[in-house]
PDB file of C-alpha atoms and ligand atoms in Angstrom:
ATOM      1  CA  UNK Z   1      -2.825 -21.061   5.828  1.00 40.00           C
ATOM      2  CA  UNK Z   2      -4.060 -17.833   5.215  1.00 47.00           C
ATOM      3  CA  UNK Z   3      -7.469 -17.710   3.155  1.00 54.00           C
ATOM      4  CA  UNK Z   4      -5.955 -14.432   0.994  1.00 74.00           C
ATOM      5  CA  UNK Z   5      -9.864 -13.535   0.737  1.00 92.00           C
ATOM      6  CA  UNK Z   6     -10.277  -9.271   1.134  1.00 96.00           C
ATOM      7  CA  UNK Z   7     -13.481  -8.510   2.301  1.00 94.00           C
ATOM      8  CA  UNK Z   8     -13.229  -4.905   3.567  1.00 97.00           C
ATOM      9  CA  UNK Z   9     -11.268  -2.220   2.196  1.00 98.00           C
ATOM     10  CA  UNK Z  10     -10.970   1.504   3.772  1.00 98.00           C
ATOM     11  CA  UNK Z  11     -10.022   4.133   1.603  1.00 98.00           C
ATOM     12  CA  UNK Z  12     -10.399   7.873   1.802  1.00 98.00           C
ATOM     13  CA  UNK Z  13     -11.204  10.630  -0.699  1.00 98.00           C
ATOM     14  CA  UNK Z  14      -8.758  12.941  -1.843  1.00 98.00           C
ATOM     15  CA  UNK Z  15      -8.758  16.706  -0.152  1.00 98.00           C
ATOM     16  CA  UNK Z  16      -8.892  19.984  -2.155  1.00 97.00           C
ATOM     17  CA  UNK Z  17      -5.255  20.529  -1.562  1.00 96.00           C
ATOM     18  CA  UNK Z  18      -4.050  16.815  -2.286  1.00 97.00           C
ATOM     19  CA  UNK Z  19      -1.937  19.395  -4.907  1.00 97.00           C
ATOM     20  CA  UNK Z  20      -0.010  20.533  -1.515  1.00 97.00           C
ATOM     21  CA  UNK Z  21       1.130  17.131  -0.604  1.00 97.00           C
ATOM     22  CA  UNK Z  22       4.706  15.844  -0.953  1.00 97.00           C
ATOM     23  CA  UNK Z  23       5.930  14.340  -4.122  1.00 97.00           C
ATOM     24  CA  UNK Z  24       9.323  14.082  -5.900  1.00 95.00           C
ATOM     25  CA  UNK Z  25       7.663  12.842  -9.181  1.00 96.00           C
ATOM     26  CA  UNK Z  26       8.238  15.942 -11.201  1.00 96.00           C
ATOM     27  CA  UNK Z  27       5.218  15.443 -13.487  1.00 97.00           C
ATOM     28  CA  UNK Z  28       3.413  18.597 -12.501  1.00 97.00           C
ATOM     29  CA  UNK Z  29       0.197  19.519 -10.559  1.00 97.00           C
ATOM     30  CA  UNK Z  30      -2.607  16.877 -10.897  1.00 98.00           C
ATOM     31  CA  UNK Z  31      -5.945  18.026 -11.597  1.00 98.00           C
ATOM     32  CA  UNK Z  32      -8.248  17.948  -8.414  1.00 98.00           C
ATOM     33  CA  UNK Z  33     -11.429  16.353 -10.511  1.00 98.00           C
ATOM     34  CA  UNK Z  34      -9.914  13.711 -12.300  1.00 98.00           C
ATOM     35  CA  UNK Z  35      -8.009  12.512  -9.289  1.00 98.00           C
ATOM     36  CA  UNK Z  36     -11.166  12.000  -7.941  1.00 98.00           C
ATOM     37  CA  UNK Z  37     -12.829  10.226 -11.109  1.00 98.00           C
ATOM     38  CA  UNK Z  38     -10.168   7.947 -10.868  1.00 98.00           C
ATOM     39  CA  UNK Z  39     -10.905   7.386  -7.204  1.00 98.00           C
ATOM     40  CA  UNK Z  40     -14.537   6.473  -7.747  1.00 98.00           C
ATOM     41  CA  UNK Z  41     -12.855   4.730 -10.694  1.00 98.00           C
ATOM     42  CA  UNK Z  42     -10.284   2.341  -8.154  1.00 98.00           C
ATOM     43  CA  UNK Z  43     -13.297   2.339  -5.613  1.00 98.00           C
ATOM     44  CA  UNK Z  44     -15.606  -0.091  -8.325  1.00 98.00           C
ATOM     45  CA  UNK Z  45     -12.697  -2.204  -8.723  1.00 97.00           C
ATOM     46  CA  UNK Z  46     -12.719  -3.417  -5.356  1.00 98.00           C
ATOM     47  CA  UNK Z  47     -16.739  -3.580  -5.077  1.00 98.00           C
ATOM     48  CA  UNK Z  48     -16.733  -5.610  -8.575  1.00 96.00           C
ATOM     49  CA  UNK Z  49     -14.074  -7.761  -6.735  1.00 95.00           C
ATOM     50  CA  UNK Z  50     -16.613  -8.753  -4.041  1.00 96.00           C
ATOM     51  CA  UNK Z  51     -15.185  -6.306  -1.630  1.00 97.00           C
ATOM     52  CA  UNK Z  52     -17.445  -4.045   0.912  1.00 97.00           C
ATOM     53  CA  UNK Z  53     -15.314  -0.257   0.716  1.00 98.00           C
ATOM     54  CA  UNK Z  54     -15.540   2.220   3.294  1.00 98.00           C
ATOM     55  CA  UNK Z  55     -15.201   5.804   1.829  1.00 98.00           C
ATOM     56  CA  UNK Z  56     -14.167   7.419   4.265  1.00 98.00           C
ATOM     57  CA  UNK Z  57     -14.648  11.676   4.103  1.00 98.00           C
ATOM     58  CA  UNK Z  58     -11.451  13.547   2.712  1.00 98.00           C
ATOM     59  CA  UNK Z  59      -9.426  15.712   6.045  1.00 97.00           C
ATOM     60  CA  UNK Z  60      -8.029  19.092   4.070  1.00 96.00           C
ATOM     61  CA  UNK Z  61      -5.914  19.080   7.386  1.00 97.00           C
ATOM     62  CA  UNK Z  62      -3.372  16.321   5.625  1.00 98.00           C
ATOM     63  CA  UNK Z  63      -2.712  16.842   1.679  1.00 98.00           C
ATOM     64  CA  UNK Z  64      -1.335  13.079   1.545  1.00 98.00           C
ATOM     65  CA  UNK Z  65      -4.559  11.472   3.534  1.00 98.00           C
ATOM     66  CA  UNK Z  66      -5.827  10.036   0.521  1.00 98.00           C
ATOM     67  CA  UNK Z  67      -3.054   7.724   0.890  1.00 98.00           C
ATOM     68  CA  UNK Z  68      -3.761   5.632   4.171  1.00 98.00           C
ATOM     69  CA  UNK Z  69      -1.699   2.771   3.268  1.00 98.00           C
ATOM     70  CA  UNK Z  70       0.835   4.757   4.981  1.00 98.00           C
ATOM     71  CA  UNK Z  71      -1.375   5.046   8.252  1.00 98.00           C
ATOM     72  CA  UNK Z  72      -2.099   1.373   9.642  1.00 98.00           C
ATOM     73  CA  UNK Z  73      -1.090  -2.251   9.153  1.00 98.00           C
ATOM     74  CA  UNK Z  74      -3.820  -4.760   8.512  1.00 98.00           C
ATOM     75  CA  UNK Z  75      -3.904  -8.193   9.474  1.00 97.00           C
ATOM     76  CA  UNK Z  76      -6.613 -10.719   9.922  1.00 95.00           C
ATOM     77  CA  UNK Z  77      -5.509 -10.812  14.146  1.00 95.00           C
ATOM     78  CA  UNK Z  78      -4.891  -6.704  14.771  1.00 97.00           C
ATOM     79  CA  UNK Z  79      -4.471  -3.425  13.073  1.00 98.00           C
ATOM     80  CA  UNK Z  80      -1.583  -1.731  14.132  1.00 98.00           C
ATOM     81  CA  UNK Z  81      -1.292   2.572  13.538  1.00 98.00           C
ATOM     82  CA  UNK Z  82       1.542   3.458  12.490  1.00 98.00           C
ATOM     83  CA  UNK Z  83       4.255   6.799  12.595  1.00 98.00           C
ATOM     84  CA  UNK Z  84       4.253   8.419   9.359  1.00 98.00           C
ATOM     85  CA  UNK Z  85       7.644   9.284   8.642  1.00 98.00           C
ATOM     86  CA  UNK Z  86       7.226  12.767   6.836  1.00 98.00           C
ATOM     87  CA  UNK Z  87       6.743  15.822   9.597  1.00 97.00           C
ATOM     88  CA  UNK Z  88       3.594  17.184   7.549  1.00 97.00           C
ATOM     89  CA  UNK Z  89       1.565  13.493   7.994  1.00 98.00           C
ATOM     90  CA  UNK Z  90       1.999  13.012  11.446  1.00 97.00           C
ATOM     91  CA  UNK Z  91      -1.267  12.658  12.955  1.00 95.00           C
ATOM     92  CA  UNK Z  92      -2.755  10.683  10.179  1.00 96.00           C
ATOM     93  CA  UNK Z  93      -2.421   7.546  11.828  1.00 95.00           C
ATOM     94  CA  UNK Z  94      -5.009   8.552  14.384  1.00 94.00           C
ATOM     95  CA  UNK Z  95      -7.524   9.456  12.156  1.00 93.00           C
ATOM     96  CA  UNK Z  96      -8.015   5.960  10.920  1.00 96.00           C
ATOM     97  CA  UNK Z  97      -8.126   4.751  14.163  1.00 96.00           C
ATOM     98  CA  UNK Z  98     -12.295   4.910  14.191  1.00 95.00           C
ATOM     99  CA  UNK Z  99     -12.930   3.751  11.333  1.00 97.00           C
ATOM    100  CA  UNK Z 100     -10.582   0.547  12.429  1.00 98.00           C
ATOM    101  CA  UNK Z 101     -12.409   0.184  15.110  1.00 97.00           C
ATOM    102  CA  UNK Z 102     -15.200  -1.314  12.907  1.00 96.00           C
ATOM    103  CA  UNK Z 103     -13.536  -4.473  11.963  1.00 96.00           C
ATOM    104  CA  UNK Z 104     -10.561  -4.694  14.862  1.00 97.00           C
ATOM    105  CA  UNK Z 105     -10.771  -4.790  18.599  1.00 95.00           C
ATOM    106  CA  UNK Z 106      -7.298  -5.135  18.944  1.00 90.00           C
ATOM    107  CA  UNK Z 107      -5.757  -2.180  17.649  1.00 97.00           C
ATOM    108  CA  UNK Z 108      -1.975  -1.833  18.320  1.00 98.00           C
ATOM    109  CA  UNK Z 109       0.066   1.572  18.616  1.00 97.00           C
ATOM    110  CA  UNK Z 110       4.101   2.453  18.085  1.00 98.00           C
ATOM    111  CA  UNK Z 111       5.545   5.353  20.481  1.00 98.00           C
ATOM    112  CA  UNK Z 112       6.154   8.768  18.808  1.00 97.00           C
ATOM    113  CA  UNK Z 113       9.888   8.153  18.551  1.00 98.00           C
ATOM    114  CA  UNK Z 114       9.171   5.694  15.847  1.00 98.00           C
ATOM    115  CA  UNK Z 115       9.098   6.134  12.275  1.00 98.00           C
ATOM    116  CA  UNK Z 116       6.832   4.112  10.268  1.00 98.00           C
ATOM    117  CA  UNK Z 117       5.166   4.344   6.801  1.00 98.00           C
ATOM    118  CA  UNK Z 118       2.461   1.210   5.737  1.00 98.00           C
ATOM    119  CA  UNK Z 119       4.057   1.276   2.495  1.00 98.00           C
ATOM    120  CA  UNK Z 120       7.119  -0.043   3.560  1.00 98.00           C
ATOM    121  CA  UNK Z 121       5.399  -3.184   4.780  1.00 98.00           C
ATOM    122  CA  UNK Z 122       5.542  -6.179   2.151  1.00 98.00           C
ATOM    123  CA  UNK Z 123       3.574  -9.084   4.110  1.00 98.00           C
ATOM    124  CA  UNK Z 124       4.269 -12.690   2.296  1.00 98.00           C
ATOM    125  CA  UNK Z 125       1.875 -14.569   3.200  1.00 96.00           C
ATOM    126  CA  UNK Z 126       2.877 -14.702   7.890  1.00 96.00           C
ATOM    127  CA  UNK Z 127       6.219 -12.919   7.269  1.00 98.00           C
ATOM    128  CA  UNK Z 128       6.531  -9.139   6.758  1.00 98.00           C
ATOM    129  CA  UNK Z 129       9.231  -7.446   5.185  1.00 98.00           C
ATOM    130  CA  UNK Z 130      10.181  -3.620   6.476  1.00 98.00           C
ATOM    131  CA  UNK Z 131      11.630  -1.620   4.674  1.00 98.00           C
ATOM    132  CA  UNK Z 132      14.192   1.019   6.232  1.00 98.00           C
ATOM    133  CA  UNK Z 133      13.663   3.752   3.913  1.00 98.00           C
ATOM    134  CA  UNK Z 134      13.713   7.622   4.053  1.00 98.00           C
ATOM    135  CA  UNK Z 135      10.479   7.488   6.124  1.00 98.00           C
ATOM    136  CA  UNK Z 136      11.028   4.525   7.987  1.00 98.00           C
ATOM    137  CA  UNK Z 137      13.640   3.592  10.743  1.00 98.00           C
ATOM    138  CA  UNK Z 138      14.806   1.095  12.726  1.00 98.00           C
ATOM    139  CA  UNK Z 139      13.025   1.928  16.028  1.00 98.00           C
ATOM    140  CA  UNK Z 140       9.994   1.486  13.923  1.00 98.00           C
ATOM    141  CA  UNK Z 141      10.533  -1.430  12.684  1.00 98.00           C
ATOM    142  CA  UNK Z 142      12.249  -2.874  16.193  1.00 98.00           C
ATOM    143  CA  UNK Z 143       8.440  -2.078  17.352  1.00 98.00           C
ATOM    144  CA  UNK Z 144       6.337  -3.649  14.728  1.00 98.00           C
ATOM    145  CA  UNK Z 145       8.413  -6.040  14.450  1.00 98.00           C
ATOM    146  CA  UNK Z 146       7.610  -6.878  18.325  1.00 98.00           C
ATOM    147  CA  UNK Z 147       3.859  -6.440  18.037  1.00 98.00           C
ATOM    148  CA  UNK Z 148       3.767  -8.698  14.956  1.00 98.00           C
ATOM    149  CA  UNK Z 149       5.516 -11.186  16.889  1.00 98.00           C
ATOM    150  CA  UNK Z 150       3.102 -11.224  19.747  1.00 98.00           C
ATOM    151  CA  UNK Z 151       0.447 -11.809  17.218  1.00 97.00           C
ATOM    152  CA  UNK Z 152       2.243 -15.111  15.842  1.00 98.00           C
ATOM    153  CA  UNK Z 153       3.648 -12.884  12.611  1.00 98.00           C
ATOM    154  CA  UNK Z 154       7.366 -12.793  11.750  1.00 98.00           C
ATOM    155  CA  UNK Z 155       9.302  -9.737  10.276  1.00 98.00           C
ATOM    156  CA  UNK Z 156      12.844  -8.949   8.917  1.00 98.00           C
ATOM    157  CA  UNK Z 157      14.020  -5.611   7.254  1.00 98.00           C
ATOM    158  CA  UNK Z 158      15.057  -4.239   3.746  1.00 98.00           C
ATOM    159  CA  UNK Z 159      16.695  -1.542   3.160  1.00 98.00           C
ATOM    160  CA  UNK Z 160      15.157   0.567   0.278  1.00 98.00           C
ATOM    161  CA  UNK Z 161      17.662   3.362  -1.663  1.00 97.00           C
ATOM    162  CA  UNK Z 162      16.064   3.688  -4.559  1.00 96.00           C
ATOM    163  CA  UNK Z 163      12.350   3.759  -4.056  1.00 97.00           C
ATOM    164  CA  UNK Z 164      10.407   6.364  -1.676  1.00 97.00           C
ATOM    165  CA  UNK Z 165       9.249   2.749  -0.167  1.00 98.00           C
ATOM    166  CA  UNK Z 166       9.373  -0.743  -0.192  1.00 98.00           C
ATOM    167  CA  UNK Z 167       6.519  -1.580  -2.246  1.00 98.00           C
ATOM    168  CA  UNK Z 168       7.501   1.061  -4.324  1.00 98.00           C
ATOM    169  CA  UNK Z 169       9.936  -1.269  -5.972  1.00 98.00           C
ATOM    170  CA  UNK Z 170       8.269  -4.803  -4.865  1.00 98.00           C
ATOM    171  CA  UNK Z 171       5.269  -6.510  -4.117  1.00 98.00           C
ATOM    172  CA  UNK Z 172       3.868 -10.204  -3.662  1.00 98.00           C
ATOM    173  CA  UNK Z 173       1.327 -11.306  -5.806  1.00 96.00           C
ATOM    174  CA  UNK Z 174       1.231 -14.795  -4.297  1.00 94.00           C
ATOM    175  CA  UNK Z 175       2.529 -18.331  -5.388  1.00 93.00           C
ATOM    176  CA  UNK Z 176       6.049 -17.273  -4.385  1.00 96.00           C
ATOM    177  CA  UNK Z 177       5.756 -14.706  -6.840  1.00 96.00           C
ATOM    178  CA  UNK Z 178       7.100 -10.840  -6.821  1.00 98.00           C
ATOM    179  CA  UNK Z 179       7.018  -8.276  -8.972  1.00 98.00           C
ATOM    180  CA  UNK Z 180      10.008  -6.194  -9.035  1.00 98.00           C
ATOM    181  CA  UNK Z 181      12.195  -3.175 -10.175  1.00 98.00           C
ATOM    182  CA  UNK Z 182      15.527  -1.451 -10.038  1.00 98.00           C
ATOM    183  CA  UNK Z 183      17.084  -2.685  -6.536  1.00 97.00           C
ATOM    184  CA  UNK Z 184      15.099  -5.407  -5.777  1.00 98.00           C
ATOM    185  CA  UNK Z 185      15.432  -7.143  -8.894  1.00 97.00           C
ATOM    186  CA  UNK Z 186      19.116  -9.184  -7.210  1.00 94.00           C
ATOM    187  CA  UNK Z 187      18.697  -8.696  -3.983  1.00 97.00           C
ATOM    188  CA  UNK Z 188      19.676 -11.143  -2.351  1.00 98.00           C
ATOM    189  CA  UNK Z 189      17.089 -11.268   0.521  1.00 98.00           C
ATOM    190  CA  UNK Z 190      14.444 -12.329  -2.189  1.00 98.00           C
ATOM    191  CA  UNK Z 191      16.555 -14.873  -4.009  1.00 97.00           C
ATOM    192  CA  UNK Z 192      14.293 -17.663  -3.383  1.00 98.00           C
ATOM    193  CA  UNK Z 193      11.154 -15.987  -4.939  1.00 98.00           C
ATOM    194  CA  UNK Z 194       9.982 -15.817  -8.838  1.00 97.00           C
ATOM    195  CA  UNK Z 195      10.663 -12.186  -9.821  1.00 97.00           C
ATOM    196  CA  UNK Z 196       8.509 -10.690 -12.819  1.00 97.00           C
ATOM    197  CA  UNK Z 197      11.125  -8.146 -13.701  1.00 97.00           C
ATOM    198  CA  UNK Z 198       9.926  -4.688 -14.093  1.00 98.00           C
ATOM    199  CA  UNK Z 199      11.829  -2.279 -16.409  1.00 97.00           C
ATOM    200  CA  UNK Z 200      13.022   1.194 -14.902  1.00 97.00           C
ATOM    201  CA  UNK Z 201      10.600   3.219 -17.477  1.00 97.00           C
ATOM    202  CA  UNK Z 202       7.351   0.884 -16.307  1.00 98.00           C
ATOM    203  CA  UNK Z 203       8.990   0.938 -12.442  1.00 98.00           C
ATOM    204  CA  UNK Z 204       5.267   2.578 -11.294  1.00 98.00           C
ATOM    205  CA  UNK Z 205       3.979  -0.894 -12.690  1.00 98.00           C
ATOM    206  CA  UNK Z 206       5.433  -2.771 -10.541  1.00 98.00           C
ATOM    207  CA  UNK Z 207       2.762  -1.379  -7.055  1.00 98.00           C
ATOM    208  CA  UNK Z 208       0.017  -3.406  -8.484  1.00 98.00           C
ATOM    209  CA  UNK Z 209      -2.585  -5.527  -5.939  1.00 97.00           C
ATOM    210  CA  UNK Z 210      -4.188  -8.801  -5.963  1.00 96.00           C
ATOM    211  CA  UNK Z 211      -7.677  -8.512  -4.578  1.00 95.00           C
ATOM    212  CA  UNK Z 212     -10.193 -12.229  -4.619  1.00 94.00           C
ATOM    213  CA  UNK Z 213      -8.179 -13.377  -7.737  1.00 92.00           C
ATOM    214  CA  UNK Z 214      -7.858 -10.464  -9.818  1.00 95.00           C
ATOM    215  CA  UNK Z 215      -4.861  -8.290 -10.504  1.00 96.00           C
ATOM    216  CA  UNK Z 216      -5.467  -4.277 -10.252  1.00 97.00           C
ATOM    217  CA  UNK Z 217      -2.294  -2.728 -12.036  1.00 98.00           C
ATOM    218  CA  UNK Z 218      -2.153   1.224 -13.215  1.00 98.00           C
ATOM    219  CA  UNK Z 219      -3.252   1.599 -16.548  1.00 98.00           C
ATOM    220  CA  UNK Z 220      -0.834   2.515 -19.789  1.00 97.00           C
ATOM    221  CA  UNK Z 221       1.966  -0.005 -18.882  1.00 97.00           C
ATOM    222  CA  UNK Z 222       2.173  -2.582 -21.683  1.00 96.00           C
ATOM    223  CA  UNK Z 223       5.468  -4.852 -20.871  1.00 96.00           C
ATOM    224  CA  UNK Z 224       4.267  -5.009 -17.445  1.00 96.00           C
ATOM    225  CA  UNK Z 225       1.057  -6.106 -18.394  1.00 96.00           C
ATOM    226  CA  UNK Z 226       1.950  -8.599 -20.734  1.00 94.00           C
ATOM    227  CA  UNK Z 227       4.732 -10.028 -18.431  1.00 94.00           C
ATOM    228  CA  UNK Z 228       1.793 -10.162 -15.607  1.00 95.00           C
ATOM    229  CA  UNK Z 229      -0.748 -12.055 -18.002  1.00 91.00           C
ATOM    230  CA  UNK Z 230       0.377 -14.994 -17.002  1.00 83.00           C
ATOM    231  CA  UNK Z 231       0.244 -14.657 -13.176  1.00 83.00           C
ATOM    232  CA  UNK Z 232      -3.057 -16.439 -13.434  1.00 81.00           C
ATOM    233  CA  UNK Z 233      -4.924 -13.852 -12.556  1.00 89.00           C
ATOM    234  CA  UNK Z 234      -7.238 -11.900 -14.921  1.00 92.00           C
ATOM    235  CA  UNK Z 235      -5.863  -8.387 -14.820  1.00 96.00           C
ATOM    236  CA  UNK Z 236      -8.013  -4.937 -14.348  1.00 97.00           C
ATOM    237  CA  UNK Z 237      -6.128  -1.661 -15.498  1.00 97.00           C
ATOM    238  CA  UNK Z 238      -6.851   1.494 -13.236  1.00 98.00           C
ATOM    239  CA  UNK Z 239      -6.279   5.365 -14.694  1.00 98.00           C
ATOM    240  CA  UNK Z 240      -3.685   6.742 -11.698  1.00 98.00           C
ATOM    241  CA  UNK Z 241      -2.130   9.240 -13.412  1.00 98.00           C
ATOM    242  CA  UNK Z 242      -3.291  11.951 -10.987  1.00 98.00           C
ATOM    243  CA  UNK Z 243      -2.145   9.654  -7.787  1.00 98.00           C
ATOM    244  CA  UNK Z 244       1.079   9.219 -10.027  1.00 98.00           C
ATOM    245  CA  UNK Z 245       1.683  12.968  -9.864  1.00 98.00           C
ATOM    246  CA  UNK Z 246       1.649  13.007  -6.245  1.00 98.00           C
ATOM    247  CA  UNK Z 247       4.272   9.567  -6.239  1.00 97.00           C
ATOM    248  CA  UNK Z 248       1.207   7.644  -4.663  1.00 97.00           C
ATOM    249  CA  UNK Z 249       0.574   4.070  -6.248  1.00 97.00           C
ATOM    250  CA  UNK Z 250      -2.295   1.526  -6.181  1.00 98.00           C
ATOM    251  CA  UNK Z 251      -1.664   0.102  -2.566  1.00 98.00           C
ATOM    252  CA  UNK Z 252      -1.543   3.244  -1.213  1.00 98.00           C
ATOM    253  CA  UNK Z 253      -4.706   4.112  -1.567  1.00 98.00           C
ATOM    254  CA  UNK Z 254      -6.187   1.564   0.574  1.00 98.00           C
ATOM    255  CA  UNK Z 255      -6.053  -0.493   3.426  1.00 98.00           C
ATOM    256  CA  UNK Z 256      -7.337  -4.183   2.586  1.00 98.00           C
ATOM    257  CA  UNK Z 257      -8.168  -6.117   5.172  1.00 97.00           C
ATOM    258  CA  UNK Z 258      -7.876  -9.605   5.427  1.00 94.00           C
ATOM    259  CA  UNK Z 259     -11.391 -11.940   5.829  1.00 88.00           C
ATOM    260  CA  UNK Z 260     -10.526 -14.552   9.077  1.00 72.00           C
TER     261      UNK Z 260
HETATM  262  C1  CIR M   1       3.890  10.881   0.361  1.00 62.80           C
HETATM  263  O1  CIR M   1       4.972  11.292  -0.106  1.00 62.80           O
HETATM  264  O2  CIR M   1       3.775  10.517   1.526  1.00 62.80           O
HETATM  265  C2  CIR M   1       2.689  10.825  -0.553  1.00 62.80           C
HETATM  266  N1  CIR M   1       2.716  11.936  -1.451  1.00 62.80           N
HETATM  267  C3  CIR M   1       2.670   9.542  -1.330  1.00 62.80           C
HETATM  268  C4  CIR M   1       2.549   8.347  -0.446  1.00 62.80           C
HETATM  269  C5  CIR M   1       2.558   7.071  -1.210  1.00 62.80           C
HETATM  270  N2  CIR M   1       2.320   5.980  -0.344  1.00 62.80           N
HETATM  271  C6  CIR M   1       2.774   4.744  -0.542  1.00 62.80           C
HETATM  272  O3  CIR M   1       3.587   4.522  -1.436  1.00 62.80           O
HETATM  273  N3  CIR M   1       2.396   3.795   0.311  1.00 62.80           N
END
């Protein structure tokens, strides 16, 4: 049984050109200083939720570094770096590597013919779900799928249409218990879970995270909100309208990593 405690939490500051970074969103340029007020702002969560955070310095080399979800896997055995799928965030992945190196010393690598974004990795409770998205393929997930078998993990894939990545359009919040939108809301592959249905004009709600029994969802989302009050958990609202912008949502932002 996994303990489902988060004790450290790596995140890393949004560059000066986070503007230049990819996004499909469509709701204009965010504003540099108030994406990093909300930052600090998502930052205090997790340090009000017991957790340690390591703020790591922004890199102006990668517009989208802010978002290191996309960069590693996190378990409590390894970390594992992954391929970012999108040309202009290659590279990433190794710049987390340090800063892994404080909590892991097994830290696990995929070849550069993968393709692998941290987003598209739903983990219920020792089973991880891939998605096979637009910035992740099937060599990538053949190869995590291998090293998170050698660590005792199991893994099957998704494929995602809709969403830019998995937990775009799902995530676990525990108790067999998702939270889901648009595709995912029949899919057959999660029949057997509780869905809290997400509708399409609140489908940024759905990329919420539970964090030492709290539940950090975006701000300005009522339905959701009500729908998630009675998860069990007492719920904190974020401002992410900046991170929004730039189609990155609450997980994104960090990499949480498990207490053994
Ligand atoms: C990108 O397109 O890569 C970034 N602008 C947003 C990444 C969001 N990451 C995530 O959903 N895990």
């Amino acid at each position: 049984m996994i303990k489902n405690v988060i004790e450290n939490v790596i995140v890393r500051r949004p560059c000066k050109n986070f503007a230049e970074g990819i996004t499909a969103s469509g709701l204009g340029k965010p504003d540099y200083e108030l994406a990093l007020r909300q930052h600090d702002g998502y930052i205090e969560i997790f340090r009000k939720c017991g957790c340690n955070v390591m703020v790591l310095n922004a890199d102006e080399r990668y517009p989208d570094s802010t978002f290191v979800e996309d960069v590693a896997i996190v378990t409590e055995k390894c970390a594992i770096l992954t391929k970012p799928g999108a040309d202009s965030r290659r590279g990433e992945e190794l710049e987390i590597a340090d800063a892994l190196k404080n909590f892991y010393d097994k830290i696990e690598y995929l070849t550069d013919d993968a393709c692998l974004d941290g987003g598209d990795i739903l983990r219920v409770e020792n089973h991880f779900y891939i998605g096979l998205s637009a910035r992740t393929d099937s060599e990538g997930a053949g190869q995590l799928t291998r090293v998170l078998n050698k660590y005792g993990y199991t893994a099957s894939t998704v494929p995602v249409k809709q969403f830019l990545h998995l937990k775009t359009g799902v995530v676990y919040i525990g108790n067999n218990t998702l939270v889901a939108a648009g595709e995912f809301l029949d899919n057959t592959i999660f029949k057997d879970f509780n869905i809290i249905r997400v509708d399409e004009d609140e489908a940024y709600a759905v990329n919420c995270i539970t964090v030492n029994g709290f539940l950090m969802i975006p701000k300005g989302f009522k339905k959701t909100k009500k729908a998630l009050l009675d998860s069990g958990y007492e719920i904190i609202e974020v401002e992410m309208s900046e991170f929004e912008k730039m189609d990155g949502g609450l997980t994104c932002l960090s990499l949480r990593i498990p207490g053994i």
